[in-house]
Amino acid sequence: MEERTEDGSRVADAPPENWVDTHAPAALRPYARLARLDRPIGWWLLLLPCWWSVALASEGWPSLILLALFLIGAVAMRGAGCTWNDIVDRDIDAAVARTRLRPIPSGAVSVKAAWAFLLAQCLVGLAVLLTFNSFAIALGFSSLLLVAIYPFMKRITHWPQFVLGLAFNWGALMGWAAVEGSLSAAPVLLYLGAVAWTVGYDTIYAHQDKEDDALIGVKSTALKFGAATKNWLWFFYGVMMVALVGAGAAAGVGFFFYPVAALAGALLVWQIVTLDIDDPARCLRLFRSNRDFGLIVFAAIVAGQVA
């Protein structure tokens, strides 16, 4: 059954009884939906590589202040990224069943208002970034090109998920930089693994839209992989786990990291085994389960640092 707002517009992907639909003031709901605050899975997936990296760089327990700063920054910048994506993709969104009633193509938010909202969210992200050391600040600014070009990639390549992975997992470098003021092999391995992870989970997500995408000429790894998607997922999720173990070893984490990380790997195996690329509801459920994967990875790193 479709989720619908009180004015009849569909809330694609939003969990039932989400707080935006039930508690947010009516005037703010279109902006909350524009920032995807009714779909928290996105900011979780942006946040978790940051937390992994902070924990990997920490001796003992990670700093709660840093974890909180990255939480604020992830929510703000995920909202900014979605707003930018919706500004760029407003014509495409109007032609896709799952997205045609998003705030901009539906007329609930004007393009001018969306630009103002984008600026406001970027200012929140900037305020968080400026609390970090100079190396982390420079590293943060260097990600902006990836963020800017991502919405255009689906028009020119079947690999927009790879570009999303490059942009969305910058926090795997940022967390380490915020702690150490530099980079080393461990965060680079973590970043490369997280990029592969994103290609995997966003391919699953993209299978929801593959018919519409094919009709309007939008490209994706879901269309490229097609019936061979599970084989590709074994590869990309395998790269993620190998890189994760390599990052842990490079950072010198303790024994308990490894059995907990194995539990995370088992969840990825479950995703592949139970995937039905022709069942959109199943694809969405498996996509959302990556929050749990990320939390298990975070627990694994913390266990390896404190136990």
mmCIF file of C-alpha atoms in Angstrom:
data_model
loop_
_atom_site.group_PDB
_atom_site.id
_atom_site.type_symbol
_atom_site.label_atom_id
_atom_site.label_comp_id
_atom_site.label_asym_id
_atom_site.label_seq_id
_atom_site.Cartn_x
_atom_site.Cartn_y
_atom_site.Cartn_z
ATOM 1 C CA MET A 1 0.000 0.000 0.000
ATOM 2 C CA GLU A 2 1.288 3.455 -0.865
ATOM 3 C CA GLU A 3 2.121 5.963 1.842
ATOM 4 C CA ARG A 4 0.259 9.246 1.294
ATOM 5 C CA THR A 5 0.324 12.618 2.988
ATOM 6 C CA GLU A 6 -2.781 14.351 4.196
ATOM 7 C CA ASP A 7 -3.039 16.198 0.869
ATOM 8 C CA GLY A 8 -2.831 12.964 -1.122
ATOM 9 C CA SER A 9 0.805 13.063 -2.241
ATOM 10 C CA ARG A 10 2.778 9.841 -1.997
ATOM 11 C CA VAL A 11 5.699 9.654 0.400
ATOM 12 C CA ALA A 12 7.975 7.253 -1.445
ATOM 13 C CA ASP A 13 10.245 5.138 0.781
ATOM 14 C CA ALA A 14 9.110 6.857 3.998
ATOM 15 C CA PRO A 15 8.532 4.538 6.958
ATOM 16 C CA PRO A 16 4.928 4.388 8.163
ATOM 17 C CA GLU A 17 4.084 6.940 10.858
ATOM 18 C CA ASN A 18 7.358 8.808 10.370
ATOM 19 C CA TRP A 19 7.757 11.922 12.497
ATOM 20 C CA VAL A 20 7.509 14.361 9.585
ATOM 21 C CA ASP A 21 4.018 13.189 8.662
ATOM 22 C CA THR A 22 2.836 12.900 12.253
ATOM 23 C CA HIS A 23 4.496 15.745 14.158
ATOM 24 C CA ALA A 24 6.156 18.324 11.900
ATOM 25 C CA PRO A 25 4.231 21.600 11.400
ATOM 26 C CA ALA A 26 2.351 21.524 8.103
ATOM 27 C CA ALA A 27 4.236 24.513 6.686
ATOM 28 C CA LEU A 28 7.591 22.801 7.262
ATOM 29 C CA ARG A 29 6.696 19.353 5.953
ATOM 30 C CA PRO A 30 7.602 20.009 2.296
ATOM 31 C CA TYR A 31 11.069 21.180 3.360
ATOM 32 C CA ALA A 32 11.523 18.249 5.737
ATOM 33 C CA ARG A 33 10.609 15.931 2.877
ATOM 34 C CA LEU A 34 12.970 17.781 0.544
ATOM 35 C CA ALA A 35 15.768 17.074 3.041
ATOM 36 C CA ARG A 36 14.503 13.456 3.340
ATOM 37 C CA LEU A 37 14.055 13.828 7.094
ATOM 38 C CA ASP A 38 11.157 11.409 6.785
ATOM 39 C CA ARG A 39 13.621 8.832 5.413
ATOM 40 C CA PRO A 40 16.472 8.666 7.942
ATOM 41 C CA ILE A 41 18.230 5.756 6.229
ATOM 42 C CA GLY A 42 20.077 8.252 4.013
ATOM 43 C CA TRP A 43 21.738 10.210 6.779
ATOM 44 C CA TRP A 44 22.564 6.968 8.580
ATOM 45 C CA LEU A 45 24.418 5.731 5.500
ATOM 46 C CA LEU A 46 26.277 9.047 5.255
ATOM 47 C CA LEU A 47 27.037 9.132 8.987
ATOM 48 C CA LEU A 48 28.229 5.600 9.619
ATOM 49 C CA PRO A 49 31.495 5.756 7.602
ATOM 50 C CA CYS A 50 32.325 8.897 9.603
ATOM 51 C CA TRP A 51 31.767 7.027 12.857
ATOM 52 C CA TRP A 52 33.776 4.037 11.637
ATOM 53 C CA SER A 53 36.680 6.306 10.837
ATOM 54 C CA VAL A 54 36.556 8.194 14.137
ATOM 55 C CA ALA A 55 36.512 4.888 16.023
ATOM 56 C CA LEU A 56 39.312 3.437 13.902
ATOM 57 C CA ALA A 57 41.540 6.432 14.669
ATOM 58 C CA SER A 58 40.763 6.471 18.386
ATOM 59 C CA GLU A 59 42.632 4.743 21.151
ATOM 60 C CA GLY A 60 39.867 3.335 23.302
ATOM 61 C CA TRP A 61 36.404 4.863 23.156
ATOM 62 C CA PRO A 62 35.741 7.385 20.363
ATOM 63 C CA SER A 63 35.026 10.991 21.295
ATOM 64 C CA LEU A 64 31.316 11.553 21.890
ATOM 65 C CA ILE A 65 31.762 15.176 20.836
ATOM 66 C CA LEU A 66 33.175 14.141 17.464
ATOM 67 C CA LEU A 67 30.447 11.554 16.995
ATOM 68 C CA ALA A 68 27.809 14.200 17.741
ATOM 69 C CA LEU A 69 29.385 16.736 15.375
ATOM 70 C CA PHE A 70 29.436 14.202 12.564
ATOM 71 C CA LEU A 71 25.794 13.362 13.304
ATOM 72 C CA ILE A 72 24.761 16.999 12.913
ATOM 73 C CA GLY A 73 26.895 17.386 9.813
ATOM 74 C CA ALA A 74 25.560 14.196 8.227
ATOM 75 C CA VAL A 75 21.923 15.188 8.695
ATOM 76 C CA ALA A 76 22.571 18.678 7.323
ATOM 77 C CA MET A 77 24.694 17.630 4.365
ATOM 78 C CA ARG A 78 22.511 14.686 3.426
ATOM 79 C CA GLY A 79 19.617 17.131 3.336
ATOM 80 C CA ALA A 80 21.672 19.563 1.274
ATOM 81 C CA GLY A 81 22.690 16.811 -1.131
ATOM 82 C CA CYS A 82 19.093 15.679 -1.583
ATOM 83 C CA THR A 83 17.969 19.264 -2.131
ATOM 84 C CA TRP A 84 20.672 19.793 -4.768
ATOM 85 C CA ASN A 85 19.804 16.482 -6.392
ATOM 86 C CA ASP A 86 16.114 17.406 -6.532
ATOM 87 C CA ILE A 87 16.847 20.832 -8.026
ATOM 88 C CA VAL A 88 18.926 19.250 -10.780
ATOM 89 C CA ASP A 89 16.593 16.280 -11.311
ATOM 90 C CA ARG A 90 13.235 18.033 -11.075
ATOM 91 C CA ASP A 91 12.294 17.208 -14.689
ATOM 92 C CA ILE A 92 13.411 13.583 -14.388
ATOM 93 C CA ASP A 93 11.628 13.213 -11.036
ATOM 94 C CA ALA A 94 8.412 14.431 -12.643
ATOM 95 C CA ALA A 95 8.607 11.515 -15.098
ATOM 96 C CA VAL A 96 9.284 8.749 -12.544
ATOM 97 C CA ALA A 97 6.393 7.198 -10.626
ATOM 98 C CA ARG A 98 8.299 6.941 -7.320
ATOM 99 C CA THR A 99 9.515 10.548 -7.382
ATOM 100 C CA ARG A 100 6.972 12.656 -9.271
ATOM 101 C CA LEU A 101 5.352 13.881 -6.059
ATOM 102 C CA ARG A 102 8.562 15.045 -4.408
ATOM 103 C CA PRO A 103 8.312 18.662 -3.184
ATOM 104 C CA ILE A 104 9.819 20.391 -6.233
ATOM 105 C CA PRO A 105 8.141 18.542 -9.142
ATOM 106 C CA SER A 106 4.829 18.553 -7.239
ATOM 107 C CA GLY A 107 5.040 22.331 -6.707
ATOM 108 C CA ALA A 108 5.058 22.151 -2.906
ATOM 109 C CA VAL A 109 8.457 23.927 -2.878
ATOM 110 C CA SER A 110 9.540 26.398 -5.562
ATOM 111 C CA VAL A 111 12.978 26.163 -7.120
ATOM 112 C CA LYS A 112 13.888 29.551 -5.617
ATOM 113 C CA ALA A 113 12.864 28.405 -2.138
ATOM 114 C CA ALA A 114 14.797 25.159 -2.625
ATOM 115 C CA TRP A 115 17.965 27.129 -3.396
ATOM 116 C CA ALA A 116 17.519 29.140 -0.183
ATOM 117 C CA PHE A 117 16.956 25.945 1.798
ATOM 118 C CA LEU A 118 20.055 24.404 0.231
ATOM 119 C CA LEU A 119 22.145 27.384 1.347
ATOM 120 C CA ALA A 120 20.817 27.172 4.896
ATOM 121 C CA GLN A 121 21.718 23.488 5.179
ATOM 122 C CA CYS A 122 25.178 24.101 3.736
ATOM 123 C CA LEU A 123 25.787 26.777 6.368
ATOM 124 C CA VAL A 124 25.000 24.255 9.109
ATOM 125 C CA GLY A 125 27.439 21.804 7.530
ATOM 126 C CA LEU A 126 30.067 24.547 7.262
ATOM 127 C CA ALA A 127 29.646 25.432 10.937
ATOM 128 C CA VAL A 128 30.367 21.812 11.857
ATOM 129 C CA LEU A 129 33.328 21.562 9.473
ATOM 130 C CA LEU A 130 34.970 24.669 10.916
ATOM 131 C CA THR A 131 35.188 23.011 14.351
ATOM 132 C CA PHE A 132 37.721 20.518 12.960
ATOM 133 C CA ASN A 133 41.479 20.882 12.444
ATOM 134 C CA SER A 134 42.819 22.612 9.341
ATOM 135 C CA PHE A 135 43.658 19.367 7.531
ATOM 136 C CA ALA A 136 40.132 18.021 8.024
ATOM 137 C CA ILE A 137 38.642 21.340 6.910
ATOM 138 C CA ALA A 138 40.633 21.287 3.668
ATOM 139 C CA LEU A 139 39.736 17.636 3.136
ATOM 140 C CA GLY A 140 36.059 18.417 3.652
ATOM 141 C CA PHE A 141 36.075 21.188 1.061
ATOM 142 C CA SER A 142 37.775 18.858 -1.427
ATOM 143 C CA SER A 143 34.670 16.645 -1.541
ATOM 144 C CA LEU A 144 32.422 19.375 -2.948
ATOM 145 C CA LEU A 145 33.186 18.635 -6.593
ATOM 146 C CA LEU A 146 32.032 15.028 -6.190
ATOM 147 C CA VAL A 147 28.839 16.175 -4.505
ATOM 148 C CA ALA A 148 28.200 18.735 -7.244
ATOM 149 C CA ILE A 149 28.646 16.376 -10.199
ATOM 150 C CA TYR A 150 26.831 13.329 -8.830
ATOM 151 C CA PRO A 151 23.275 14.243 -9.988
ATOM 152 C CA PHE A 152 24.506 14.537 -13.573
ATOM 153 C CA MET A 153 26.195 11.121 -13.697
ATOM 154 C CA LYS A 154 23.009 9.146 -14.344
ATOM 155 C CA ARG A 155 22.738 11.007 -17.638
ATOM 156 C CA ILE A 156 26.148 9.975 -18.960
ATOM 157 C CA THR A 157 27.212 6.681 -17.343
ATOM 158 C CA HIS A 158 25.780 3.419 -16.073
ATOM 159 C CA TRP A 159 27.978 3.895 -12.986
ATOM 160 C CA PRO A 160 26.383 6.798 -11.059
ATOM 161 C CA GLN A 161 26.438 4.531 -7.993
ATOM 162 C CA PHE A 162 30.240 4.575 -8.108
ATOM 163 C CA VAL A 163 30.309 8.371 -8.090
ATOM 164 C CA LEU A 164 27.759 8.347 -5.257
ATOM 165 C CA GLY A 165 30.085 6.040 -3.347
ATOM 166 C CA LEU A 166 33.030 8.390 -3.842
ATOM 167 C CA ALA A 167 31.011 11.319 -2.501
ATOM 168 C CA PHE A 168 28.890 9.610 0.142
ATOM 169 C CA ASN A 169 31.784 7.903 1.936
ATOM 170 C CA TRP A 170 34.124 10.866 2.225
ATOM 171 C CA GLY A 171 33.465 10.625 5.943
ATOM 172 C CA ALA A 172 35.576 7.446 6.020
ATOM 173 C CA LEU A 173 38.504 9.810 5.450
ATOM 174 C CA MET A 174 37.112 12.744 7.433
ATOM 175 C CA GLY A 175 36.710 10.920 10.733
ATOM 176 C CA TRP A 176 40.344 9.833 10.796
ATOM 177 C CA ALA A 177 41.476 13.297 9.706
ATOM 178 C CA ALA A 178 39.452 14.935 12.485
ATOM 179 C CA VAL A 179 41.233 12.772 15.061
ATOM 180 C CA GLU A 180 44.745 12.555 13.610
ATOM 181 C CA GLY A 181 45.076 15.646 11.409
ATOM 182 C CA SER A 182 46.391 13.437 8.604
ATOM 183 C CA LEU A 183 45.600 10.295 6.601
ATOM 184 C CA SER A 184 47.155 6.838 6.458
ATOM 185 C CA ALA A 185 46.550 3.428 4.901
ATOM 186 C CA ALA A 186 43.757 2.468 7.328
ATOM 187 C CA PRO A 187 41.255 5.210 6.399
ATOM 188 C CA VAL A 188 42.090 4.894 2.697
ATOM 189 C CA LEU A 189 41.282 1.169 2.815
ATOM 190 C CA LEU A 190 38.125 1.931 4.766
ATOM 191 C CA TYR A 191 37.098 4.485 2.157
ATOM 192 C CA LEU A 192 37.699 2.142 -0.777
ATOM 193 C CA GLY A 193 35.690 -0.584 0.916
ATOM 194 C CA ALA A 194 32.853 1.797 1.712
ATOM 195 C CA VAL A 195 32.715 2.929 -1.931
ATOM 196 C CA ALA A 196 32.250 -0.700 -2.996
ATOM 197 C CA TRP A 197 29.585 -1.144 -0.294
ATOM 198 C CA THR A 198 27.659 1.843 -1.654
ATOM 199 C CA VAL A 199 27.766 0.526 -5.213
ATOM 200 C CA GLY A 200 26.233 -2.665 -3.842
ATOM 201 C CA TYR A 201 23.442 -1.242 -1.717
ATOM 202 C CA ASP A 202 22.522 1.523 -4.157
ATOM 203 C CA THR A 203 22.280 -1.009 -6.965
ATOM 204 C CA ILE A 204 19.701 -2.844 -4.867
ATOM 205 C CA TYR A 205 17.896 0.466 -4.321
ATOM 206 C CA ALA A 206 18.005 1.359 -8.029
ATOM 207 C CA HIS A 207 16.174 -1.827 -8.974
ATOM 208 C CA GLN A 208 13.012 -0.130 -7.694
ATOM 209 C CA ASP A 209 13.168 2.382 -10.567
ATOM 210 C CA LYS A 210 14.662 0.336 -13.377
ATOM 211 C CA GLU A 211 11.559 0.305 -15.603
ATOM 212 C CA ASP A 212 11.079 4.074 -15.381
ATOM 213 C CA ASP A 213 14.812 4.672 -15.757
ATOM 214 C CA ALA A 214 14.932 2.596 -18.927
ATOM 215 C CA LEU A 215 11.967 4.464 -20.408
ATOM 216 C CA ILE A 216 13.377 7.955 -19.815
ATOM 217 C CA GLY A 217 17.000 7.098 -20.581
ATOM 218 C CA VAL A 218 18.450 7.358 -17.074
ATOM 219 C CA LYS A 219 21.376 5.005 -16.444
ATOM 220 C CA SER A 220 22.222 2.925 -13.379
ATOM 221 C CA THR A 221 24.157 -0.139 -12.271
ATOM 222 C CA ALA A 222 20.789 -1.867 -11.779
ATOM 223 C CA LEU A 223 20.200 -1.603 -15.517
ATOM 224 C CA LYS A 224 23.792 -2.484 -16.350
ATOM 225 C CA PHE A 225 23.959 -5.553 -14.116
ATOM 226 C CA GLY A 226 20.401 -6.756 -14.734
ATOM 227 C CA ALA A 227 19.954 -10.450 -14.027
ATOM 228 C CA ALA A 228 23.644 -10.707 -13.044
ATOM 229 C CA THR A 229 23.158 -8.323 -10.099
ATOM 230 C CA LYS A 230 23.804 -10.987 -7.459
ATOM 231 C CA ASN A 231 27.152 -11.896 -9.032
ATOM 232 C CA TRP A 232 28.192 -8.237 -8.948
ATOM 233 C CA LEU A 233 27.039 -7.923 -5.349
ATOM 234 C CA TRP A 234 29.276 -10.816 -4.326
ATOM 235 C CA PHE A 235 32.165 -8.887 -5.837
ATOM 236 C CA PHE A 236 31.425 -5.467 -4.366
ATOM 237 C CA TYR A 237 30.433 -6.717 -0.932
ATOM 238 C CA GLY A 238 33.494 -8.967 -0.993
ATOM 239 C CA VAL A 239 35.686 -5.945 -1.674
ATOM 240 C CA MET A 240 34.011 -4.173 1.237
ATOM 241 C CA MET A 241 34.791 -6.951 3.697
ATOM 242 C CA VAL A 242 38.377 -7.457 2.514
ATOM 243 C CA ALA A 243 39.033 -3.716 2.731
ATOM 244 C CA LEU A 244 37.370 -3.507 6.151
ATOM 245 C CA VAL A 245 39.558 -6.280 7.549
ATOM 246 C CA GLY A 246 42.593 -4.646 5.949
ATOM 247 C CA ALA A 247 41.722 -1.291 7.503
ATOM 248 C CA GLY A 248 41.345 -2.900 10.918
ATOM 249 C CA ALA A 249 44.678 -4.664 10.591
ATOM 250 C CA ALA A 250 46.405 -1.476 9.406
ATOM 251 C CA ALA A 251 45.014 0.401 12.410
ATOM 252 C CA GLY A 252 46.087 -2.347 14.795
ATOM 253 C CA VAL A 253 42.654 -3.139 16.229
ATOM 254 C CA GLY A 254 42.294 -5.989 18.713
ATOM 255 C CA PHE A 255 40.969 -9.511 18.294
ATOM 256 C CA PHE A 256 37.310 -8.779 19.037
ATOM 257 C CA PHE A 257 37.030 -6.642 15.909
ATOM 258 C CA TYR A 258 37.166 -9.701 13.697
ATOM 259 C CA PRO A 259 34.291 -11.883 14.996
ATOM 260 C CA VAL A 260 31.957 -8.885 15.184
ATOM 261 C CA ALA A 261 32.967 -7.837 11.658
ATOM 262 C CA ALA A 262 32.129 -11.394 10.551
ATOM 263 C CA LEU A 263 28.565 -10.808 11.769
ATOM 264 C CA ALA A 264 28.400 -7.738 9.527
ATOM 265 C CA GLY A 265 29.632 -9.836 6.620
ATOM 266 C CA ALA A 266 26.908 -12.385 7.310
ATOM 267 C CA LEU A 267 24.284 -9.645 6.952
ATOM 268 C CA LEU A 268 25.645 -8.780 3.503
ATOM 269 C CA VAL A 269 25.474 -12.444 2.526
ATOM 270 C CA TRP A 270 21.835 -12.478 3.686
ATOM 271 C CA GLN A 271 21.122 -9.480 1.465
ATOM 272 C CA ILE A 272 22.486 -11.214 -1.608
ATOM 273 C CA VAL A 273 20.873 -14.579 -0.953
ATOM 274 C CA THR A 274 17.408 -13.156 -0.285
ATOM 275 C CA LEU A 275 17.410 -10.451 -2.973
ATOM 276 C CA ASP A 276 14.652 -10.486 -5.571
ATOM 277 C CA ILE A 277 15.447 -7.729 -8.048
ATOM 278 C CA ASP A 278 11.861 -7.769 -9.341
ATOM 279 C CA ASP A 279 10.330 -7.141 -5.904
ATOM 280 C CA PRO A 280 10.599 -3.407 -5.108
ATOM 281 C CA ALA A 281 9.441 -3.856 -1.511
ATOM 282 C CA ARG A 282 12.130 -6.480 -0.942
ATOM 283 C CA CYS A 283 14.757 -4.243 -2.510
ATOM 284 C CA LEU A 284 13.786 -1.409 -0.189
ATOM 285 C CA ARG A 285 13.911 -3.634 2.882
ATOM 286 C CA LEU A 286 17.361 -4.962 1.988
ATOM 287 C CA PHE A 287 18.606 -1.476 1.205
ATOM 288 C CA ARG A 288 17.457 -0.238 4.619
ATOM 289 C CA SER A 289 19.205 -3.149 6.352
ATOM 290 C CA ASN A 290 22.524 -1.485 5.519
ATOM 291 C CA ARG A 291 22.018 0.786 8.510
ATOM 292 C CA ASP A 292 22.237 -2.340 10.682
ATOM 293 C CA PHE A 293 25.316 -3.474 8.781
ATOM 294 C CA GLY A 294 26.947 -0.102 9.444
ATOM 295 C CA LEU A 295 26.103 -0.178 13.143
ATOM 296 C CA ILE A 296 27.588 -3.675 13.459
ATOM 297 C CA VAL A 297 30.774 -2.493 11.748
ATOM 298 C CA PHE A 298 30.943 0.436 14.174
ATOM 299 C CA ALA A 299 30.491 -1.961 17.098
ATOM 300 C CA ALA A 300 33.229 -4.182 15.657
ATOM 301 C CA ILE A 301 35.730 -1.325 15.471
ATOM 302 C CA VAL A 302 34.894 -0.104 18.966
ATOM 303 C CA ALA A 303 35.203 -3.656 20.305
ATOM 304 C CA GLY A 304 38.603 -3.959 18.698
ATOM 305 C CA GLN A 305 39.744 -0.687 20.257
ATOM 306 C CA VAL A 306 38.488 -1.091 23.834
ATOM 307 C CA ALA A 307 38.491 -4.851 24.505
#
